[in-house]
Structures are given as C-alpha cells and as structure tokens.
PDB file of C-alpha atoms in Angstrom:
ATOM      1  CA  MET H 379     151.512   7.436-187.775  1.00 47.00           C
ATOM      2  CA  LYS H 380     148.590   8.388-189.874  1.00 49.00           C
ATOM      3  CA  ASN H 381     147.837  11.983-191.283  1.00 49.00           C
ATOM      4  CA  PHE H 382     147.608  14.243-188.201  1.00 69.00           C
ATOM      5  CA  ILE H 383     145.910  17.673-187.865  1.00 82.00           C
ATOM      6  CA  LEU H 384     145.867  19.392-184.489  1.00 92.00           C
ATOM      7  CA  PRO H 385     142.529  19.130-182.904  1.00 96.00           C
ATOM      8  CA  LYS H 386     140.135  21.866-181.698  1.00 96.00           C
ATOM      9  CA  CYS H 387     138.968  19.581-178.794  1.00 97.00           C
ATOM     10  CA  VAL H 388     140.380  16.646-176.884  1.00 98.00           C
ATOM     11  CA  ILE H 389     137.877  14.266-175.483  1.00 98.00           C
ATOM     12  CA  PHE H 390     139.262  12.242-172.515  1.00 98.00           C
ATOM     13  CA  ASP H 391     138.092   8.909-171.242  1.00 98.00           C
ATOM     14  CA  MET H 392     138.417   8.760-167.370  1.00 97.00           C
ATOM     15  CA  ASP H 393     139.150   5.526-165.754  1.00 96.00           C
ATOM     16  CA  GLY H 394     142.391   3.987-167.108  1.00 96.00           C
ATOM     17  CA  THR H 395     143.197   6.985-169.138  1.00 98.00           C
ATOM     18  CA  MET H 396     143.352   9.943-166.595  1.00 98.00           C
ATOM     19  CA  LEU H 397     142.735   8.014-163.420  1.00 98.00           C
ATOM     20  CA  ASP H 398     144.811   5.023-162.471  1.00 97.00           C
ATOM     21  CA  THR H 399     141.755   3.223-161.213  1.00 95.00           C
ATOM     22  CA  GLU H 400     141.536   0.255-163.361  1.00 94.00           C
ATOM     23  CA  PRO H 401     143.685  -2.086-161.243  1.00 95.00           C
ATOM     24  CA  ILE H 402     141.651  -1.326-158.016  1.00 96.00           C
ATOM     25  CA  SER H 403     138.398  -1.698-160.086  1.00 95.00           C
ATOM     26  CA  LEU H 404     139.569  -5.060-161.241  1.00 95.00           C
ATOM     27  CA  GLU H 405     140.443  -6.143-157.685  1.00 96.00           C
ATOM     28  CA  GLY H 406     137.006  -4.874-156.593  1.00 96.00           C
ATOM     29  CA  ILE H 407     134.964  -6.980-158.916  1.00 96.00           C
ATOM     30  CA  ILE H 408     137.019 -10.123-158.106  1.00 96.00           C
ATOM     31  CA  HIS H 409     136.478  -9.304-154.382  1.00 97.00           C
ATOM     32  CA  ALA H 410     132.713  -9.009-154.916  1.00 96.00           C
ATOM     33  CA  GLY H 411     132.617 -12.346-156.715  1.00 96.00           C
ATOM     34  CA  LYS H 412     134.521 -14.080-153.791  1.00 96.00           C
ATOM     35  CA  ILE H 413     132.017 -12.598-151.309  1.00 96.00           C
ATOM     36  CA  LEU H 414     129.224 -13.942-153.379  1.00 96.00           C
ATOM     37  CA  GLY H 415     130.847 -17.408-153.878  1.00 95.00           C
ATOM     38  CA  VAL H 416     131.886 -16.970-157.465  1.00 95.00           C
ATOM     39  CA  GLU H 417     135.383 -16.815-158.980  1.00 95.00           C
ATOM     40  CA  ILE H 418     135.334 -13.881-161.388  1.00 96.00           C
ATOM     41  CA  LYS H 419     138.364 -14.425-163.591  1.00 94.00           C
ATOM     42  CA  LYS H 420     140.691 -11.618-164.396  1.00 94.00           C
ATOM     43  CA  GLU H 421     139.979 -11.715-168.131  1.00 94.00           C
ATOM     44  CA  ILE H 422     136.254 -11.271-167.458  1.00 95.00           C
ATOM     45  CA  GLY H 423     136.943  -8.216-165.297  1.00 94.00           C
ATOM     46  CA  GLU H 424     139.146  -6.801-167.937  1.00 92.00           C
ATOM     47  CA  SER H 425     136.439  -7.345-170.543  1.00 92.00           C
ATOM     48  CA  MET H 426     134.140  -5.110-168.514  1.00 92.00           C
ATOM     49  CA  MET H 427     136.624  -2.083-168.645  1.00 89.00           C
ATOM     50  CA  GLY H 428     135.364   0.872-170.495  1.00 85.00           C
ATOM     51  CA  LYS H 429     131.853  -0.518-171.071  1.00 85.00           C
ATOM     52  CA  SER H 430     128.479   0.715-169.989  1.00 83.00           C
ATOM     53  CA  VAL H 431     126.799  -0.584-166.780  1.00 85.00           C
ATOM     54  CA  VAL H 432     124.316  -2.249-169.070  1.00 88.00           C
ATOM     55  CA  ARG H 433     127.040  -4.124-170.996  1.00 89.00           C
ATOM     56  CA  CYS H 434     128.776  -5.080-167.842  1.00 92.00           C
ATOM     57  CA  ARG H 435     125.640  -6.624-166.433  1.00 93.00           C
ATOM     58  CA  GLU H 436     125.355  -8.618-169.685  1.00 94.00           C
ATOM     59  CA  ILE H 437     128.902  -9.874-169.395  1.00 95.00           C
ATOM     60  CA  LEU H 438     128.394 -11.016-165.780  1.00 96.00           C
ATOM     61  CA  ARG H 439     125.086 -12.666-166.521  1.00 95.00           C
ATOM     62  CA  ALA H 440     126.399 -14.429-169.635  1.00 96.00           C
ATOM     63  CA  ASN H 441     129.340 -15.846-167.656  1.00 95.00           C
ATOM     64  CA  TYR H 442     127.914 -16.469-164.298  1.00 95.00           C
ATOM     65  CA  GLY H 443     124.250 -17.228-164.810  1.00 93.00           C
ATOM     66  CA  GLU H 444     120.832 -15.830-164.049  1.00 91.00           C
ATOM     67  CA  ASN H 445     121.163 -16.667-160.286  1.00 92.00           C
ATOM     68  CA  PHE H 446     124.239 -14.438-159.779  1.00 94.00           C
ATOM     69  CA  ASN H 447     123.371 -11.441-157.743  1.00 96.00           C
ATOM     70  CA  ILE H 448     124.647  -8.689-159.982  1.00 95.00           C
ATOM     71  CA  ASP H 449     123.115  -5.792-158.092  1.00 95.00           C
ATOM     72  CA  LYS H 450     124.822  -7.033-154.912  1.00 96.00           C
ATOM     73  CA  ALA H 451     128.150  -7.622-156.887  1.00 96.00           C
ATOM     74  CA  PHE H 452     127.999  -4.004-158.073  1.00 95.00           C
ATOM     75  CA  ASP H 453     127.323  -2.670-154.540  1.00 96.00           C
ATOM     76  CA  LEU H 454     130.247  -4.703-153.134  1.00 97.00           C
ATOM     77  CA  HIS H 455     132.464  -3.494-155.988  1.00 96.00           C
ATOM     78  CA  ILE H 456     131.713   0.128-155.380  1.00 94.00           C
ATOM     79  CA  ALA H 457     132.222  -0.283-151.647  1.00 97.00           C
ATOM     80  CA  TYR H 458     135.606  -1.919-152.202  1.00 97.00           C
ATOM     81  CA  VAL H 459     136.732   0.964-154.609  1.00 95.00           C
ATOM     82  CA  ASP H 460     135.390   3.719-152.481  1.00 95.00           C
ATOM     83  CA  ASP H 461     137.199   2.362-149.403  1.00 96.00           C
ATOM     84  CA  PHE H 462     140.399   2.426-151.300  1.00 96.00           C
ATOM     85  CA  PHE H 463     139.819   6.001-152.404  1.00 96.00           C
ATOM     86  CA  GLU H 464     138.983   7.039-148.852  1.00 95.00           C
ATOM     87  CA  LYS H 465     142.249   5.663-147.479  1.00 97.00           C
ATOM     88  CA  ASN H 466     144.510   6.361-150.472  1.00 97.00           C
ATOM     89  CA  GLY H 467     142.963   9.173-152.599  1.00 96.00           C
ATOM     90  CA  VAL H 468     142.045   8.774-156.250  1.00 97.00           C
ATOM     91  CA  PRO H 469     145.230   7.973-158.160  1.00 97.00           C
ATOM     92  CA  VAL H 470     145.979   9.745-161.373  1.00 98.00           C
ATOM     93  CA  LYS H 471     147.964   8.670-164.401  1.00 98.00           C
ATOM     94  CA  PRO H 472     151.494  10.051-164.752  1.00 98.00           C
ATOM     95  CA  GLY H 473     151.571  13.035-167.155  1.00 98.00           C
ATOM     96  CA  ILE H 474     147.851  14.048-166.907  1.00 98.00           C
ATOM     97  CA  PHE H 475     148.541  17.420-165.409  1.00 98.00           C
ATOM     98  CA  GLU H 476     151.322  18.181-167.845  1.00 98.00           C
ATOM     99  CA  LEU H 477     149.131  17.148-170.694  1.00 98.00           C
ATOM    100  CA  LEU H 478     146.249  19.418-169.485  1.00 98.00           C
ATOM    101  CA  ASP H 479     148.774  22.301-169.247  1.00 97.00           C
ATOM    102  CA  THR H 480     149.960  21.565-172.832  1.00 97.00           C
ATOM    103  CA  LEU H 481     146.469  21.688-174.013  1.00 97.00           C
ATOM    104  CA  ASP H 482     145.825  25.013-172.370  1.00 97.00           C
ATOM    105  CA  ASP H 483     148.979  26.418-173.906  1.00 96.00           C
ATOM    106  CA  LEU H 484     147.737  25.191-177.344  1.00 95.00           C
ATOM    107  CA  ARG H 485     144.233  26.619-176.633  1.00 96.00           C
ATOM    108  CA  ILE H 486     142.619  23.252-177.231  1.00 97.00           C
ATOM    109  CA  LYS H 487     139.222  22.665-175.528  1.00 97.00           C
ATOM    110  CA  LYS H 488     138.973  19.660-173.173  1.00 98.00           C
ATOM    111  CA  CYS H 489     136.010  17.479-172.124  1.00 98.00           C
ATOM    112  CA  VAL H 490     135.358  14.097-170.565  1.00 98.00           C
ATOM    113  CA  ALA H 491     133.345  11.129-171.979  1.00 98.00           C
ATOM    114  CA  THR H 492     133.165   8.323-169.413  1.00 97.00           C
ATOM    115  CA  SER H 493     130.922   5.319-169.001  1.00 94.00           C
ATOM    116  CA  THR H 494     130.635   6.177-165.260  1.00 93.00           C
ATOM    117  CA  VAL H 495     127.525   7.951-164.170  1.00 93.00           C
ATOM    118  CA  LYS H 496     128.060  11.670-164.298  1.00 96.00           C
ATOM    119  CA  ALA H 497     127.624  12.464-160.501  1.00 96.00           C
ATOM    120  CA  ARG H 498     130.168   9.722-159.621  1.00 95.00           C
ATOM    121  CA  ALA H 499     132.542  10.775-162.371  1.00 96.00           C
ATOM    122  CA  THR H 500     132.460  14.435-161.299  1.00 97.00           C
ATOM    123  CA  HIS H 501     133.125  13.448-157.709  1.00 96.00           C
ATOM    124  CA  LYS H 502     136.115  11.323-158.713  1.00 97.00           C
ATOM    125  CA  LEU H 503     137.523  14.009-160.838  1.00 98.00           C
ATOM    126  CA  SER H 504     136.995  16.625-158.223  1.00 97.00           C
ATOM    127  CA  GLU H 505     138.862  14.352-155.631  1.00 96.00           C
ATOM    128  CA  ALA H 506     141.684  13.998-158.138  1.00 97.00           C
ATOM    129  CA  ASN H 507     141.818  17.845-158.561  1.00 97.00           C
ATOM    130  CA  LEU H 508     140.940  17.485-162.235  1.00 98.00           C
ATOM    131  CA  ALA H 509     137.307  18.371-162.679  1.00 97.00           C
ATOM    132  CA  HIS H 510     137.915  22.208-163.035  1.00 96.00           C
ATOM    133  CA  HIS H 511     140.079  21.617-166.105  1.00 96.00           C
ATOM    134  CA  PHE H 512     137.146  20.474-168.318  1.00 97.00           C
ATOM    135  CA  LYS H 513     134.544  22.420-170.114  1.00 89.00           C
ATOM    136  CA  THR H 514     132.091  19.491-169.786  1.00 96.00           C
ATOM    137  CA  ILE H 515     131.866  15.985-168.312  1.00 98.00           C
ATOM    138  CA  ILE H 516     129.544  13.634-170.108  1.00 98.00           C
ATOM    139  CA  GLY H 517     128.630  10.537-168.027  1.00 96.00           C
ATOM    140  CA  GLY H 518     127.361   7.167-169.156  1.00 94.00           C
ATOM    141  CA  ASP H 519     123.958   7.880-167.769  1.00 94.00           C
ATOM    142  CA  GLU H 520     123.480  10.880-170.119  1.00 96.00           C
ATOM    143  CA  VAL H 521     123.293   8.729-173.361  1.00 95.00           C
ATOM    144  CA  GLU H 522     121.025   5.956-174.513  1.00 94.00           C
ATOM    145  CA  ASN H 523     123.842   3.727-175.723  1.00 93.00           C
ATOM    146  CA  GLY H 524     127.202   3.291-173.991  1.00 91.00           C
ATOM    147  CA  LYS H 525     130.595   2.531-175.414  1.00 93.00           C
ATOM    148  CA  PRO H 526     131.369   1.012-177.876  1.00 93.00           C
ATOM    149  CA  SER H 527     128.408   2.931-179.365  1.00 95.00           C
ATOM    150  CA  PRO H 528     129.425   6.459-180.606  1.00 97.00           C
ATOM    151  CA  ASP H 529     126.742   8.350-178.578  1.00 97.00           C
ATOM    152  CA  ILE H 530     128.816   9.596-175.809  1.00 97.00           C
ATOM    153  CA  PHE H 531     131.608  10.916-178.080  1.00 98.00           C
ATOM    154  CA  LEU H 532     129.102  12.616-180.393  1.00 98.00           C
ATOM    155  CA  LYS H 533     127.414  14.327-177.296  1.00 98.00           C
ATOM    156  CA  ALA H 534     130.864  15.329-175.857  1.00 98.00           C
ATOM    157  CA  ALA H 535     131.883  17.014-179.139  1.00 98.00           C
ATOM    158  CA  GLU H 536     128.492  18.871-179.371  1.00 97.00           C
ATOM    159  CA  SER H 537     128.788  20.000-175.785  1.00 97.00           C
ATOM    160  CA  CYS H 538     132.071  21.730-176.740  1.00 96.00           C
ATOM    161  CA  GLY H 539     130.596  23.276-180.066  1.00 97.00           C
ATOM    162  CA  VAL H 540     133.116  21.229-181.997  1.00 97.00           C
ATOM    163  CA  LEU H 541     132.643  18.912-185.064  1.00 98.00           C
ATOM    164  CA  PRO H 542     133.559  15.207-184.472  1.00 97.00           C
ATOM    165  CA  GLN H 543     136.254  15.366-187.213  1.00 96.00           C
ATOM    166  CA  ASP H 544     137.870  18.306-185.245  1.00 97.00           C
ATOM    167  CA  CYS H 545     138.272  16.265-182.172  1.00 97.00           C
ATOM    168  CA  ILE H 546     140.600  13.684-180.728  1.00 97.00           C
ATOM    169  CA  VAL H 547     139.654  11.089-178.260  1.00 98.00           C
ATOM    170  CA  ILE H 548     142.151   9.639-175.830  1.00 98.00           C
ATOM    171  CA  GLU H 549     141.241   6.169-174.745  1.00 98.00           C
ATOM    172  CA  ASP H 550     142.670   3.130-173.112  1.00 96.00           C
ATOM    173  CA  THR H 551     140.068   0.340-173.930  1.00 94.00           C
ATOM    174  CA  GLU H 552     138.802  -1.409-176.891  1.00 94.00           C
ATOM    175  CA  ALA H 553     135.203  -0.295-176.241  1.00 93.00           C
ATOM    176  CA  GLY H 554     136.197   3.344-176.184  1.00 95.00           C
ATOM    177  CA  ILE H 555     138.405   3.090-179.241  1.00 97.00           C
ATOM    178  CA  LEU H 556     135.562   1.410-181.257  1.00 97.00           C
ATOM    179  CA  GLY H 557     133.061   4.024-179.988  1.00 97.00           C
ATOM    180  CA  ALA H 558     135.301   6.952-181.030  1.00 97.00           C
ATOM    181  CA  VAL H 559     135.885   5.526-184.459  1.00 97.00           C
ATOM    182  CA  ALA H 560     132.158   4.937-184.976  1.00 98.00           C
ATOM    183  CA  ALA H 561     131.696   8.585-184.074  1.00 98.00           C
ATOM    184  CA  GLY H 562     134.194   9.611-186.864  1.00 97.00           C
ATOM    185  CA  ILE H 563     136.718  10.854-184.298  1.00 98.00           C
ATOM    186  CA  ARG H 564     140.385  10.206-184.369  1.00 96.00           C
ATOM    187  CA  VAL H 565     141.786   8.244-181.373  1.00 97.00           C
ATOM    188  CA  ILE H 566     145.059   8.163-179.489  1.00 97.00           C
ATOM    189  CA  ALA H 567     145.262   4.850-177.684  1.00 98.00           C
ATOM    190  CA  VAL H 568     147.178   4.742-174.372  1.00 98.00           C
ATOM    191  CA  PRO H 569     146.650   1.091-173.317  1.00 96.00           C
ATOM    192  CA  ASP H 570     146.194   0.287-169.518  1.00 95.00           C
ATOM    193  CA  ILE H 571     145.938  -3.106-167.906  1.00 90.00           C
ATOM    194  CA  ALA H 572     143.416  -4.434-170.468  1.00 85.00           C
ATOM    195  CA  PRO H 573     145.379  -5.683-173.522  1.00 87.00           C
ATOM    196  CA  LEU H 574     144.605  -4.121-177.027  1.00 94.00           C
ATOM    197  CA  THR H 575     144.618  -6.455-179.989  1.00 95.00           C
ATOM    198  CA  LYS H 576     146.732  -5.641-183.040  1.00 95.00           C
ATOM    199  CA  GLU H 577     143.496  -5.025-184.946  1.00 96.00           C
ATOM    200  CA  ILE H 578     142.319  -2.514-182.367  1.00 96.00           C
ATOM    201  CA  ARG H 579     145.574  -0.744-182.328  1.00 96.00           C
ATOM    202  CA  THR H 580     145.382  -0.109-186.010  1.00 96.00           C
ATOM    203  CA  LYS H 581     142.163   1.700-185.650  1.00 96.00           C
ATOM    204  CA  ALA H 582     143.994   4.372-183.712  1.00 95.00           C
ATOM    205  CA  PHE H 583     145.983   7.055-185.607  1.00 92.00           C
ATOM    206  CA  ALA H 584     148.563   6.871-182.767  1.00 95.00           C
ATOM    207  CA  VAL H 585     149.324   4.499-179.908  1.00 97.00           C
ATOM    208  CA  CYS H 586     151.242   6.221-177.009  1.00 97.00           C
ATOM    209  CA  THR H 587     152.876   4.540-173.961  1.00 96.00           C
ATOM    210  CA  ASP H 588     151.765   7.243-171.538  1.00 97.00           C
ATOM    211  CA  LEU H 589     150.223  10.701-171.336  1.00 98.00           C
ATOM    212  CA  PHE H 590     153.713  12.388-171.557  1.00 98.00           C
ATOM    213  CA  GLU H 591     154.023  10.891-174.934  1.00 97.00           C
ATOM    214  CA  VAL H 592     150.639  12.271-175.951  1.00 97.00           C
ATOM    215  CA  GLY H 593     151.757  15.733-174.898  1.00 96.00           C
ATOM    216  CA  LYS H 594     154.907  15.460-176.890  1.00 95.00           C
ATOM    217  CA  LEU H 595     153.007  14.422-179.938  1.00 94.00           C
ATOM    218  CA  LEU H 596     150.655  17.344-179.767  1.00 94.00           C
ATOM    219  CA  THR H 597     153.501  19.883-179.058  1.00 93.00           C
ATOM    220  CA  ALA H 598     155.441  18.504-182.076  1.00 90.00           C
ATOM    221  CA  GLN H 599     152.450  18.813-184.436  1.00 86.00           C
ATOM    222  CA  SER H 600     151.866  22.363-183.151  1.00 83.00           C
ATOM    223  CA  ALA H 601     155.346  23.391-183.969  1.00 79.00           C
ATOM    224  CA  ASN H 602     155.024  21.903-187.461  1.00 77.00           C
ATOM    225  CA  SER H 603     151.682  23.533-188.181  1.00 68.00           C
TER     226      SER H 603
END
C-alpha cells in the first residue's frame, strides 16, 4: 500500500459502493433492451456503471444506433429498478453502517458524490437510512462534467470545506477512480460487479474487498498516527 495519511473527509460514491444496487441496475437496462427489441449485452451494461447520464446515452447510441429509443430505455430501466425497491427496499453493502460509525469515532467528515441526480440520490439514501449520515450529497446534475471528470469530487471536497489532498474517495468503478485521481484525491477501490483492470487498480492507493476492510484500514492508521 502507498503512503497513507488519515483523511479529514471521506467522499463516498453511492451505487455499487454504499448501495448494493448495481446488479438490479444491470438487470434493469437489459430488461429495457428486451422490451425495445434490442439485446443489451452484460458488458455494455457494466461499462455504463458509475458514468454520467450523458456518457451512458453516448454508450447506448454508439452500440445500438441512432434509432434506439434511449429515453424510453431509461424510463423502462428506472421503472424496473423502482419496482424492485418498492418490493424489497434499497439494499445496502455489508459494512456500510459500521464504516460510518468508525468515521464518526475518528471525527472524519463524510459526503456523497454520485452520478445519480441529487433528488433521486437523496431519496435512495433516505430509503436506505443513510442520508442523515452525510454533511452533503452532490448529484450528477450539479456539475457540468460527470465522472470520469474530476468536477463532482472537487465540488464535494469544497462543500465540506476540505482540500482535495485531505480527502479520500471510496469508489467501485473505473470512471469514479479516474475522476478522483484527476481531482488529486486518493482513492480506496472496493470493486463491485464491474471488473477493474490491473492498470486501474494501481491508481488506487488501496484496494479493499469490502467496506469492513476499509474500516479496519482507517482504524489501524488512526492507531499509528
């Protein structure tokens, strides 16, 4: 692991990092494609994870052509996911509540930087009983350029009154990791269903298997400080 200084603020990605929603999101976009008569491959769905709506539209158009009804696909996708949430609740990643408690004990600020629009992100986090843990929630609609651009991470750090170099980002996707690195922020990668290449993994100062491991890492560093 690279040189590690305890952060003043931890910036969390949402889907795939705190919320265990990526599998259902992937099912949703594949379902939308079927309804519209298009086979959206698993790899294409995975390539959309963590990216802005604009970038996701570009990916779908590049792969399925100008005649593919992207607006309808998004509507079908959201309806599929929301139906799952209504029936099952919003699933969370193991260890998230324990990690948040650890950060409180260490007096480290917490905020969210997600590609999801703010209103929807806030609702999902509220349904998962997580929203109240965060100083700020920055949505993808609040910045000009989405991940992998650094905009959202810089805005998140500013919203907490912390310099980028004093933050750590926790991310699961390539787009998020690249965005954090571009912002000059250290990254802890916690991979989800979209695989990370060896090259992307090397850009993180730590790669953890789950959020429990992230908490142990921070606690150990606090003891050594």
